[in-house]
PDB file of C-alpha atoms and ligand atoms in Angstrom:
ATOM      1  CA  UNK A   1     -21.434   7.622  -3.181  1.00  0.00           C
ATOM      2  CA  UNK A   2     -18.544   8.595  -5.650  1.00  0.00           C
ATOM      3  CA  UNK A   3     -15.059   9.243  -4.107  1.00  0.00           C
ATOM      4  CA  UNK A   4     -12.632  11.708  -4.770  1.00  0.00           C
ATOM      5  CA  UNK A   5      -8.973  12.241  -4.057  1.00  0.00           C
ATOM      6  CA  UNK A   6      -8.979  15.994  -3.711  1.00  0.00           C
ATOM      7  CA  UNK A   7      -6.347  18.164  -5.098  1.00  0.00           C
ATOM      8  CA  UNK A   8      -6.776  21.527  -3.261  1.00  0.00           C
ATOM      9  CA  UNK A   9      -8.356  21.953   0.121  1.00  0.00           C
ATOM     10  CA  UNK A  10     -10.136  25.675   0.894  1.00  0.00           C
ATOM     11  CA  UNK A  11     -11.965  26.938   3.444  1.00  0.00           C
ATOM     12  CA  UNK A  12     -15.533  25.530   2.406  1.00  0.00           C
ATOM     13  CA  UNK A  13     -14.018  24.155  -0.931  1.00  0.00           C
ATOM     14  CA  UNK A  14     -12.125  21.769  -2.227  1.00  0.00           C
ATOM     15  CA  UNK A  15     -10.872  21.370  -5.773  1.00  0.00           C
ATOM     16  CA  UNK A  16     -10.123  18.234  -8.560  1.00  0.00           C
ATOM     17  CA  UNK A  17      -8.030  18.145 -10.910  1.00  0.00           C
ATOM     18  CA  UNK A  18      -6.206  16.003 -13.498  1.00  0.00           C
ATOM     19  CA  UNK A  19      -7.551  12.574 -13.386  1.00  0.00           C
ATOM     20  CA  UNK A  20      -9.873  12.993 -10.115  1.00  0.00           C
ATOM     21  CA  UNK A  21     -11.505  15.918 -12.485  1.00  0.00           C
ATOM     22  CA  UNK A  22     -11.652  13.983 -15.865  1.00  0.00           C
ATOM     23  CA  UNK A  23     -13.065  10.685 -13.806  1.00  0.00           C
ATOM     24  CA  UNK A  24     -15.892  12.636 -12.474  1.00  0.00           C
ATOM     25  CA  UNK A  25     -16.973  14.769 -15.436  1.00  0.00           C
ATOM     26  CA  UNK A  26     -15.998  11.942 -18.578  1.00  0.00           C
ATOM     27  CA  UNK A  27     -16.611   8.741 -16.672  1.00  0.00           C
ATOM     28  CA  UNK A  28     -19.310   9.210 -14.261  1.00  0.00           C
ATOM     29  CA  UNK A  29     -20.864  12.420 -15.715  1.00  0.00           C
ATOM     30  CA  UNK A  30     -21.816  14.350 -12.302  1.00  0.00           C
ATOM     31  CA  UNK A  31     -23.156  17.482 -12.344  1.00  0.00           C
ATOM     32  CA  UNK A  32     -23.362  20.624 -10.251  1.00  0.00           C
ATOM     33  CA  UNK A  33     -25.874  20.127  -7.361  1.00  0.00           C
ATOM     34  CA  UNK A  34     -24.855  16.415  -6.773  1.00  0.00           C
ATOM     35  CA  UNK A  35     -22.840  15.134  -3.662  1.00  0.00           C
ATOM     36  CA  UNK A  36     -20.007  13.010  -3.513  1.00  0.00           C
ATOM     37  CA  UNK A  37     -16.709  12.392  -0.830  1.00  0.00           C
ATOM     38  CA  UNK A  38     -13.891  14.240  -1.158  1.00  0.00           C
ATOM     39  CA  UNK A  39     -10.711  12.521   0.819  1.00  0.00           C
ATOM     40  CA  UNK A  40      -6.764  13.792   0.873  1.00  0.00           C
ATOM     41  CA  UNK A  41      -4.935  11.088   2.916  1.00  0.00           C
ATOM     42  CA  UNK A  42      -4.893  13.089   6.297  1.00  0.00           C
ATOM     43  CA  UNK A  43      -7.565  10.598   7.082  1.00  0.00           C
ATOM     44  CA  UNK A  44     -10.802  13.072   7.200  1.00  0.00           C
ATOM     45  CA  UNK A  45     -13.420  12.413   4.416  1.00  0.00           C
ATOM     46  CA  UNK A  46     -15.515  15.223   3.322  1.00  0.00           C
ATOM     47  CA  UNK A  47     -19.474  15.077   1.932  1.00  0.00           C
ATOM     48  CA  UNK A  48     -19.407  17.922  -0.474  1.00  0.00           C
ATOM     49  CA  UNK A  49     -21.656  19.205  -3.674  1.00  0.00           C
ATOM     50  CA  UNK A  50     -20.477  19.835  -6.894  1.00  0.00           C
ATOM     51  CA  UNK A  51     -20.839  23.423  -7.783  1.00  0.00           C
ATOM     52  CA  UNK A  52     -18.714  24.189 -10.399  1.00  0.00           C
ATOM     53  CA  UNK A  53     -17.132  22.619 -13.368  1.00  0.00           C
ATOM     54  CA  UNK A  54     -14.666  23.948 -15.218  1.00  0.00           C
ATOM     55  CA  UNK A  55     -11.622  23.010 -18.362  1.00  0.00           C
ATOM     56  CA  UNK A  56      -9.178  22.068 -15.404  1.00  0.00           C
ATOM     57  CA  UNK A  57     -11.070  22.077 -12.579  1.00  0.00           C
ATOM     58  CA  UNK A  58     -14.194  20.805 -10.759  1.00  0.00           C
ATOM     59  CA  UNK A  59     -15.103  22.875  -7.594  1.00  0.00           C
ATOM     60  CA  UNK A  60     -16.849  21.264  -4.517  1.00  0.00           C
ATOM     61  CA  UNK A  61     -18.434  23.171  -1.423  1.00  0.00           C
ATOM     62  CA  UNK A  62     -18.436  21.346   1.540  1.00  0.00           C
ATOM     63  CA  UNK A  63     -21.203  20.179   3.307  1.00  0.00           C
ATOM     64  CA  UNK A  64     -19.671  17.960   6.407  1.00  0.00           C
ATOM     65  CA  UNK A  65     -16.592  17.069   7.629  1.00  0.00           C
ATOM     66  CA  UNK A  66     -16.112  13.272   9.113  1.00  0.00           C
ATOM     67  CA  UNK A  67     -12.993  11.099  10.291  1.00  0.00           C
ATOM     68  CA  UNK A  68     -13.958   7.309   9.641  1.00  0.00           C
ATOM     69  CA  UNK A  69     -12.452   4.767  11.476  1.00  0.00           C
ATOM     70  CA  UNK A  70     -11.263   2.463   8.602  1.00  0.00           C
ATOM     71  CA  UNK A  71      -7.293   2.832   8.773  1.00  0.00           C
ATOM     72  CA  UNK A  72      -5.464  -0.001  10.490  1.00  0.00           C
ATOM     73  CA  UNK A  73      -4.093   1.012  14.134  1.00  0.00           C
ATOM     74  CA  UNK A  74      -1.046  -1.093  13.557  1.00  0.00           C
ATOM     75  CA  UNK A  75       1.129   0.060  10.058  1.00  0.00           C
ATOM     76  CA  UNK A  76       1.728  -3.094   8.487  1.00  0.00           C
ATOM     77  CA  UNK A  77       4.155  -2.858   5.408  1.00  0.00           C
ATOM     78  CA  UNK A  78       5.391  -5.504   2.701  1.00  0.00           C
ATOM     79  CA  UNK A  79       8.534  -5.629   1.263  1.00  0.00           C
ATOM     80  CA  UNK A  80       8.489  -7.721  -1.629  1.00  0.00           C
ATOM     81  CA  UNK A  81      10.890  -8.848  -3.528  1.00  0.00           C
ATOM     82  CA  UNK A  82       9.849  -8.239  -7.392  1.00  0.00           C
ATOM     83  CA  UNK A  83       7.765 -11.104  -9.182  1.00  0.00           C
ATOM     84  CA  UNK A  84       7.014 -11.340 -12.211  1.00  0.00           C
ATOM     85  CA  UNK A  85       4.058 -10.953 -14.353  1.00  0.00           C
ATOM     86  CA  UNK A  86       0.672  -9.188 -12.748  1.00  0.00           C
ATOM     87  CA  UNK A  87       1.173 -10.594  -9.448  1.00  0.00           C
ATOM     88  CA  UNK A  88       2.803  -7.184  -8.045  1.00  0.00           C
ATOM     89  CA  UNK A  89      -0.364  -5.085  -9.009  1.00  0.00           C
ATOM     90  CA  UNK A  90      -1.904  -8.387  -7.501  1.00  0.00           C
ATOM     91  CA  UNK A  91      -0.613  -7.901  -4.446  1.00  0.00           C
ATOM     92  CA  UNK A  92      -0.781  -3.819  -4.203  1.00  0.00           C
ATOM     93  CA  UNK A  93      -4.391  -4.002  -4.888  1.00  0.00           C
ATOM     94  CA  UNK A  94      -5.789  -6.677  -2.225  1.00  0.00           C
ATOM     95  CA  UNK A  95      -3.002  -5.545   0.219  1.00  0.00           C
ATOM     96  CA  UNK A  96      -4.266  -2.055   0.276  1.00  0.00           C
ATOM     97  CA  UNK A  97      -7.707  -3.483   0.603  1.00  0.00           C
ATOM     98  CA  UNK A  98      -6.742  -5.272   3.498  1.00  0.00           C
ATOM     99  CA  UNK A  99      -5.596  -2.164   5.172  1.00  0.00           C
ATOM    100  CA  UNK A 100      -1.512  -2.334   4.569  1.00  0.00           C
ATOM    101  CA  UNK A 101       0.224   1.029   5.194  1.00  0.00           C
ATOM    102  CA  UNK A 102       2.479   0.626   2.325  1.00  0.00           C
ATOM    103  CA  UNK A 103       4.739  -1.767   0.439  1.00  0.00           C
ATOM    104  CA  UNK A 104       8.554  -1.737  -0.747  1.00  0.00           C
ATOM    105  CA  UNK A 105       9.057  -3.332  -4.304  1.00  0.00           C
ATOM    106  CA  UNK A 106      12.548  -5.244  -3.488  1.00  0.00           C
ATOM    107  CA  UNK A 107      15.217  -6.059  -6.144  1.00  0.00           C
ATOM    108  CA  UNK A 108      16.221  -9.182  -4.856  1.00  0.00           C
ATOM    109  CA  UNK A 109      19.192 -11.909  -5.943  1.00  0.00           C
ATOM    110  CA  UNK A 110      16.812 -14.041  -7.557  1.00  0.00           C
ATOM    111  CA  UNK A 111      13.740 -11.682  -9.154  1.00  0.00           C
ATOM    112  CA  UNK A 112      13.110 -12.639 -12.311  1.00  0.00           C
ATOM    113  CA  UNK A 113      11.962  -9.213 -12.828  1.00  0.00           C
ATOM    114  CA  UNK A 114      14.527  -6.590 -13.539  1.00  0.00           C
ATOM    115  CA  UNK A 115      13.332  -3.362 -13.260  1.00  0.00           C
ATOM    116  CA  UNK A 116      15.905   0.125 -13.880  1.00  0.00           C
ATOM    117  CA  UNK A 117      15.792   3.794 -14.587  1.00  0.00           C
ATOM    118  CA  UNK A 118      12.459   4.774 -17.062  1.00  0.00           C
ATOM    119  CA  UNK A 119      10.823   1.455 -16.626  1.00  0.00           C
ATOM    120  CA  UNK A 120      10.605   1.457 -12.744  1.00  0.00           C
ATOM    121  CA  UNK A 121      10.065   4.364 -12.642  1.00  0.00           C
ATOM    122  CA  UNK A 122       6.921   3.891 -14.974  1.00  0.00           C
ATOM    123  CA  UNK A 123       6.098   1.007 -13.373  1.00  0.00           C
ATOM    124  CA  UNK A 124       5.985   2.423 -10.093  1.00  0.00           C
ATOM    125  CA  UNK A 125       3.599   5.244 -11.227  1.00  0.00           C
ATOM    126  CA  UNK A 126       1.075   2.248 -11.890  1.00  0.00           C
ATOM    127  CA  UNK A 127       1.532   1.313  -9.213  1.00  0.00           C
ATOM    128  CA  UNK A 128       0.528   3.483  -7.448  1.00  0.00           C
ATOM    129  CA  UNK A 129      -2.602   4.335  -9.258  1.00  0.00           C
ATOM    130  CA  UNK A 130      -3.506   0.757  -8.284  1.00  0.00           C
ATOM    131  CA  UNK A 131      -3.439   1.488  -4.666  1.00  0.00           C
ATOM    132  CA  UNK A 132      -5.038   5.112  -5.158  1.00  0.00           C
ATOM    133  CA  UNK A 133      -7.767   2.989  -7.142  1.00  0.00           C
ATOM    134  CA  UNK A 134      -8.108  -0.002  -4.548  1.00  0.00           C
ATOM    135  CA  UNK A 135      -8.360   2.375  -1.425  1.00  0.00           C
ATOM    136  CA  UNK A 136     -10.686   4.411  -3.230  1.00  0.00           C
ATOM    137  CA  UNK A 137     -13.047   1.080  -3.368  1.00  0.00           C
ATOM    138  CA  UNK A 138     -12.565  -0.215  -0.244  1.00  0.00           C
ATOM    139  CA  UNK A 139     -13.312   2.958   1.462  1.00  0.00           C
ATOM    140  CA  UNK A 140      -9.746   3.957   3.328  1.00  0.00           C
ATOM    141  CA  UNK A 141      -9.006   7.556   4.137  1.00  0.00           C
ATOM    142  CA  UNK A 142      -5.588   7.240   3.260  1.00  0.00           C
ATOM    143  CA  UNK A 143      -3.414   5.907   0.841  1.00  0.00           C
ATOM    144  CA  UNK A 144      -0.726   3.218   1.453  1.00  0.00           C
ATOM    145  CA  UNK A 145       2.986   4.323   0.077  1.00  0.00           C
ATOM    146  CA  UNK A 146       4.285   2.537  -2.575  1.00  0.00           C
ATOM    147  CA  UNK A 147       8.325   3.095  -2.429  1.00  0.00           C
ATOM    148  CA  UNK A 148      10.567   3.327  -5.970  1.00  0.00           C
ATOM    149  CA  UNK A 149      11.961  -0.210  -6.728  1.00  0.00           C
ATOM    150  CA  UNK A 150      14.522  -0.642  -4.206  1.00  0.00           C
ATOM    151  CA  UNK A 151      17.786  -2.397  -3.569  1.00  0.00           C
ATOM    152  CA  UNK A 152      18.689  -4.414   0.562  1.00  0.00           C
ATOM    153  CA  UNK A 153      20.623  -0.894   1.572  1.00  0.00           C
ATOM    154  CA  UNK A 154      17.749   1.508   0.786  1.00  0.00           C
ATOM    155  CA  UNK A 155      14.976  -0.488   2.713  1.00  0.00           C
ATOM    156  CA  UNK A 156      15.715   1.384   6.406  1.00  0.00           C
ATOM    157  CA  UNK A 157      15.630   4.594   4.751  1.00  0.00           C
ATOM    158  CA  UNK A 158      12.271   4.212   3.100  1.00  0.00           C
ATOM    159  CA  UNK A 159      10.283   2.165   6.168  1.00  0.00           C
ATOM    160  CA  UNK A 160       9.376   4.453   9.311  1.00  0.00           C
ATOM    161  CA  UNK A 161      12.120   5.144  11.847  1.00  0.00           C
ATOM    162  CA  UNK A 162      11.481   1.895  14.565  1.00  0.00           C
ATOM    163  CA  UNK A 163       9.964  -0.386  12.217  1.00  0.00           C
ATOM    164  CA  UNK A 164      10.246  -4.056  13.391  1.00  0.00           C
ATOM    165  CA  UNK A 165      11.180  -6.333  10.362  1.00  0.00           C
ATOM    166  CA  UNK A 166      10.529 -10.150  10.215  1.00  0.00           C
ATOM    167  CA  UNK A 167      11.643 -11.925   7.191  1.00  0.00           C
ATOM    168  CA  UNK A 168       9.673 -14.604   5.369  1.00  0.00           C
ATOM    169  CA  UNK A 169      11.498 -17.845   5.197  1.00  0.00           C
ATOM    170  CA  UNK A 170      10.515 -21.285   4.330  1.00  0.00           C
ATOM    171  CA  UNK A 171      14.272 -22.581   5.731  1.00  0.00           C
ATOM    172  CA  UNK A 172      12.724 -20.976   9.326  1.00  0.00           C
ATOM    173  CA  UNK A 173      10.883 -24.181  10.908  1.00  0.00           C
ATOM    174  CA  UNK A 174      10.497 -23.562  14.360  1.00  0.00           C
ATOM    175  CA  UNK A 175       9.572 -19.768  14.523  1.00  0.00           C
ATOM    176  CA  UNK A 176       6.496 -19.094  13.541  1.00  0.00           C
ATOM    177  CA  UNK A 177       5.237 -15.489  12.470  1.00  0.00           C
ATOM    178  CA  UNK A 178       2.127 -15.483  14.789  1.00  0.00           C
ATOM    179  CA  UNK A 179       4.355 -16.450  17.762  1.00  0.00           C
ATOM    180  CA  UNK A 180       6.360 -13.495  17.092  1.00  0.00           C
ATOM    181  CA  UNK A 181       4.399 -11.275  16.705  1.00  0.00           C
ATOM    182  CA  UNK A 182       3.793 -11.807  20.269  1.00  0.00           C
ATOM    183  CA  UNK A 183       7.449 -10.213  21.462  1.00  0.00           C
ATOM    184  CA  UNK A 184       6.844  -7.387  19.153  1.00  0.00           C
ATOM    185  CA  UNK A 185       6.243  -3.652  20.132  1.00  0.00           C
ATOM    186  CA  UNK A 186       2.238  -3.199  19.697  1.00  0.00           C
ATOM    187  CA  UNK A 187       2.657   0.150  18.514  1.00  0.00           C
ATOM    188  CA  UNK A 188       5.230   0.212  16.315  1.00  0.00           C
ATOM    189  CA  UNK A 189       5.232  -0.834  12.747  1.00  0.00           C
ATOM    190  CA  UNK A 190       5.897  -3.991  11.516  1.00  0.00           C
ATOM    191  CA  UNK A 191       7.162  -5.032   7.840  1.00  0.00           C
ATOM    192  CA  UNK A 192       7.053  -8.290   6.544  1.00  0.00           C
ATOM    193  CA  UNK A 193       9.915  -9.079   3.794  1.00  0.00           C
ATOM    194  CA  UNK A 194       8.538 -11.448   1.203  1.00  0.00           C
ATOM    195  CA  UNK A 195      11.035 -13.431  -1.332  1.00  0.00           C
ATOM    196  CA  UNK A 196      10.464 -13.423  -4.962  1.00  0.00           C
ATOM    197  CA  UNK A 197       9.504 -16.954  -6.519  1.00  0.00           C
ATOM    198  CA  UNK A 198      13.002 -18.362  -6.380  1.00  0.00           C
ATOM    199  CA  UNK A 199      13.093 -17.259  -2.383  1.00  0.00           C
ATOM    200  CA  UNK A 200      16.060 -15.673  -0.971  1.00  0.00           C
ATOM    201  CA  UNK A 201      19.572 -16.336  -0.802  1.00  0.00           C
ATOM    202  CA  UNK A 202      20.887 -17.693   2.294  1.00  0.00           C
ATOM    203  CA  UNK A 203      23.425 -14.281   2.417  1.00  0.00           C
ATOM    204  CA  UNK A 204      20.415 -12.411   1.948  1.00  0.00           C
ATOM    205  CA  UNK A 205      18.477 -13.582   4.917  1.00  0.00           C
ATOM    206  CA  UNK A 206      21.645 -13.289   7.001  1.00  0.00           C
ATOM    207  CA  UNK A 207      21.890  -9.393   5.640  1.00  0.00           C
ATOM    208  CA  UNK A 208      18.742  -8.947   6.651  1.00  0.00           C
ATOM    209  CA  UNK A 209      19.100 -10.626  10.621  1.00  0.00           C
ATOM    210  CA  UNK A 210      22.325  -8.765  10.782  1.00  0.00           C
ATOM    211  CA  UNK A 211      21.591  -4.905   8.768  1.00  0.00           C
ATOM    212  CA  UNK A 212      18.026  -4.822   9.755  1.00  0.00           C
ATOM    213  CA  UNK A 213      17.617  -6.951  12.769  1.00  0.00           C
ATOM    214  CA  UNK A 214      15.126  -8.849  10.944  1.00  0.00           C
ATOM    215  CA  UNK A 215      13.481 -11.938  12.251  1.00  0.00           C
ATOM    216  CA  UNK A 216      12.902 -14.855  10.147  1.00  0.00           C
ATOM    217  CA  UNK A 217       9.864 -16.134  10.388  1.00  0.00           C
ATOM    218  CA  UNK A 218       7.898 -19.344   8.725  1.00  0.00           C
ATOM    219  CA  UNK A 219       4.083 -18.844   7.675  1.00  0.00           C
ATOM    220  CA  UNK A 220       3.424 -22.515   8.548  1.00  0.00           C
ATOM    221  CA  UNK A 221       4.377 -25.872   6.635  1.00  0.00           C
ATOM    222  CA  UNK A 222       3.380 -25.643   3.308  1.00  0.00           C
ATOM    223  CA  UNK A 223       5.662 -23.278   0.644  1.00  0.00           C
ATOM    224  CA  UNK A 224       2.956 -20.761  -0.571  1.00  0.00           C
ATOM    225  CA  UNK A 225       3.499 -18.827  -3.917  1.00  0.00           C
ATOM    226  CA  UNK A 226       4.893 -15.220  -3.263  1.00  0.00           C
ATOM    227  CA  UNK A 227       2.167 -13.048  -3.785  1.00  0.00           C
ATOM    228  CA  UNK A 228       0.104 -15.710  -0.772  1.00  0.00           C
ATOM    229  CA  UNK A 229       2.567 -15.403   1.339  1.00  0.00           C
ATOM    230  CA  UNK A 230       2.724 -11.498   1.117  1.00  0.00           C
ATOM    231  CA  UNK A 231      -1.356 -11.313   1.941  1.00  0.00           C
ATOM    232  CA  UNK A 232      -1.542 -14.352   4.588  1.00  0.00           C
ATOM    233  CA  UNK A 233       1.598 -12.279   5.889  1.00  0.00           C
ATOM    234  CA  UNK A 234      -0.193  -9.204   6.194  1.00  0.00           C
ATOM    235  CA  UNK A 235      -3.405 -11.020   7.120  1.00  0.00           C
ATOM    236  CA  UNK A 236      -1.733 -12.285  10.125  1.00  0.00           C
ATOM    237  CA  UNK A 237      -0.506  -9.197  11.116  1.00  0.00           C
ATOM    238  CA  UNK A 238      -3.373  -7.268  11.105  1.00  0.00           C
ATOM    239  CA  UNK A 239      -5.301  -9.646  12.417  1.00  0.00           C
ATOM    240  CA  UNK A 240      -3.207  -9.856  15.456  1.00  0.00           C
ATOM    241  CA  UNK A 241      -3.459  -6.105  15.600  1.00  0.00           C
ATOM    242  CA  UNK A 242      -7.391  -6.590  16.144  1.00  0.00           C
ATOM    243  CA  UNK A 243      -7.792  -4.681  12.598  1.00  0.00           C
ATOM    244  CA  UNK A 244      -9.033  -7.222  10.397  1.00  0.00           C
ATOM    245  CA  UNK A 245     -11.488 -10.184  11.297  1.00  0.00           C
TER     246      UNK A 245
HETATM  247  N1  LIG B   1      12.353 -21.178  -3.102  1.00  0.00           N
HETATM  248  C1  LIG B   1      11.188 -21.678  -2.502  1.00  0.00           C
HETATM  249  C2  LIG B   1      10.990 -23.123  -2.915  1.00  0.00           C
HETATM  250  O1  LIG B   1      10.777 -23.368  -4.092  1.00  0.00           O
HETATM  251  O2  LIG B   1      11.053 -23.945  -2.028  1.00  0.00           O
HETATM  252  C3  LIG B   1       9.906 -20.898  -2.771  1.00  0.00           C
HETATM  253  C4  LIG B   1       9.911 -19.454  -2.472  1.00  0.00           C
HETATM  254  S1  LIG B   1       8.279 -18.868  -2.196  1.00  0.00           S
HETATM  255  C5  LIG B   1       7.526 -19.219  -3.715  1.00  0.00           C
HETATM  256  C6  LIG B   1       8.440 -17.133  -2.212  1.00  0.00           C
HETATM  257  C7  LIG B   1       8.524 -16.463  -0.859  1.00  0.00           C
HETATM  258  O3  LIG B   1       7.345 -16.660  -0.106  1.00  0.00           O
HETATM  259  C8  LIG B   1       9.633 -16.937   0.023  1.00  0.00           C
HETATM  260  O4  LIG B   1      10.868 -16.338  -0.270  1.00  0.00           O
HETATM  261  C9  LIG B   1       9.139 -16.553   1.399  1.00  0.00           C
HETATM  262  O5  LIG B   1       9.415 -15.200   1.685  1.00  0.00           O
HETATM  263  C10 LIG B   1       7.663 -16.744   1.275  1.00  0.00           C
HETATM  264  N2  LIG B   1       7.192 -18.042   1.761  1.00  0.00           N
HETATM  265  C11 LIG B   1       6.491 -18.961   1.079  1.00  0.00           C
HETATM  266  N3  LIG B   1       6.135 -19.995   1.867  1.00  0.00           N
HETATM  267  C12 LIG B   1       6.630 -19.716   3.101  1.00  0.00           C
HETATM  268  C13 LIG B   1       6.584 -20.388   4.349  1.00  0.00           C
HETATM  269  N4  LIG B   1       5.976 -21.537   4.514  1.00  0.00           N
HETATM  270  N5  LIG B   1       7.188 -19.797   5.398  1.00  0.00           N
HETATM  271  C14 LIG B   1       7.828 -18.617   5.263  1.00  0.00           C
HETATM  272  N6  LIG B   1       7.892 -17.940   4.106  1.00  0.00           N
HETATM  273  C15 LIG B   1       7.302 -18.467   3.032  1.00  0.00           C
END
């Protein structure tokens, strides 16, 4: 069945509009009388019937209320320093598949990618529709975040208050990210920071032990590409939070 991010909640009703509306009347042609799921990132879902559509609007009575139990327990976020190329929307898209809370496009020393004012701004916006399309498909009830291209100093602000940080690092040999997550608090989020494809600077890392009380961590022997490290990162994560596998 079709799913909808809904605009306007009512008693009985809900409404779409903008994109939601246009996506359902232009691209998938309902009509009044069929059913679809309405959602609105409170993590509820909603089996409702088209009754009405309008220029601006398409107007949905509800028929049953449900809360699915699809979202991750633990609130895994990525931090990612920005890559080039597609590999961002890359990541967003099988990340919020995969059930990550939200992710935190970094402007680190060495991304390739420079990103300021209008254009990150723009880009961000894409993003985002990525991970409104992606949870759409895979089902989730809510949306993961996706933060405004950020620089080191901004990254506390815009993660949860208590979020445990480990840092991605290939220089780390000895500590391993599944070990750690072992010492961690179960129920408070966890980010993993993820280098762009040059990898951090040394300084970096140590800003990150010292500013955010980040632990380095390595993902195992081999160097992966950025955007494998992000989803084995978040794979590992989630999987030792008992929500994936
Ligand atoms: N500069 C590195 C090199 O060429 O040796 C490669 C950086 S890697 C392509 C990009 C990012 O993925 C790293 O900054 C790190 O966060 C993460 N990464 C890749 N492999 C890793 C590993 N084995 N352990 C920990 N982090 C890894």
């Amino acid at each position: 069945m079709h799913r909808f991010r809904i605009t306007e909640l009512n008693e009985g009703a809900f409404q779409l509009r903008g994109q939601e509306r246009d996506h359902l009347v232009r691209v998938l042609r309902l009509r009044p009388g069929q059913e679809l799921l309405g959602f609105d990132n409170s993590g509820r879902e909603w089996l409702a019937r088209v009754e009405k559509i309008d220029e601006d609007c398409v107007t949905c009575s509800i028929l049953a209320v449900r809360e699915p139990q699809v979202e991750a327990r633990l609130q895994a976020y990525l931090v990612i320093g920005l890559t080039k190329g597609e590999k961002m929307e890359w990541v967003i898209q099988k990340g919020t598949e995969l059930g990550m809370a939200g992710l935190l496009p970094l402007r680190a020393g060495r991304s390739v990618l420079r990103l300021e004012g209008k254009k990150a701004a723009e880009r961000t916006e894409r993003w985002r529709k990525i991970a409104v399309e992606a949870a759409k498909q895979s089902r989730r009830v809510i949306e993961p975040t996706i933060a405004p291209v950020s620089h080191w100093q901004e990254i506390k602000r815009l993660l949860p208050e208590e979020t445990q940080c480990l840092i991605a690092y290939e220089g780390e040999t000895s500590r391993r990210l599944l070990a750690v997550m072992e010492e961690l608090d179960p129920v408070k989020p966890v980010a993993v920071i993820i280098g762009p494809e040059g990898g951090f600077e040394e300084a970096e890392v140590a800003w990150a032990e010292q500013s955010l009380k980040a632990l380095p961590v390595s993902l195992g022997s081999r160097i992966l590409r950025a955007e494998t490290a992000a989803l084995a990162a978040l794979t590992l994560v989630l999987g030792y939070g008992g929500d994936l596998g």
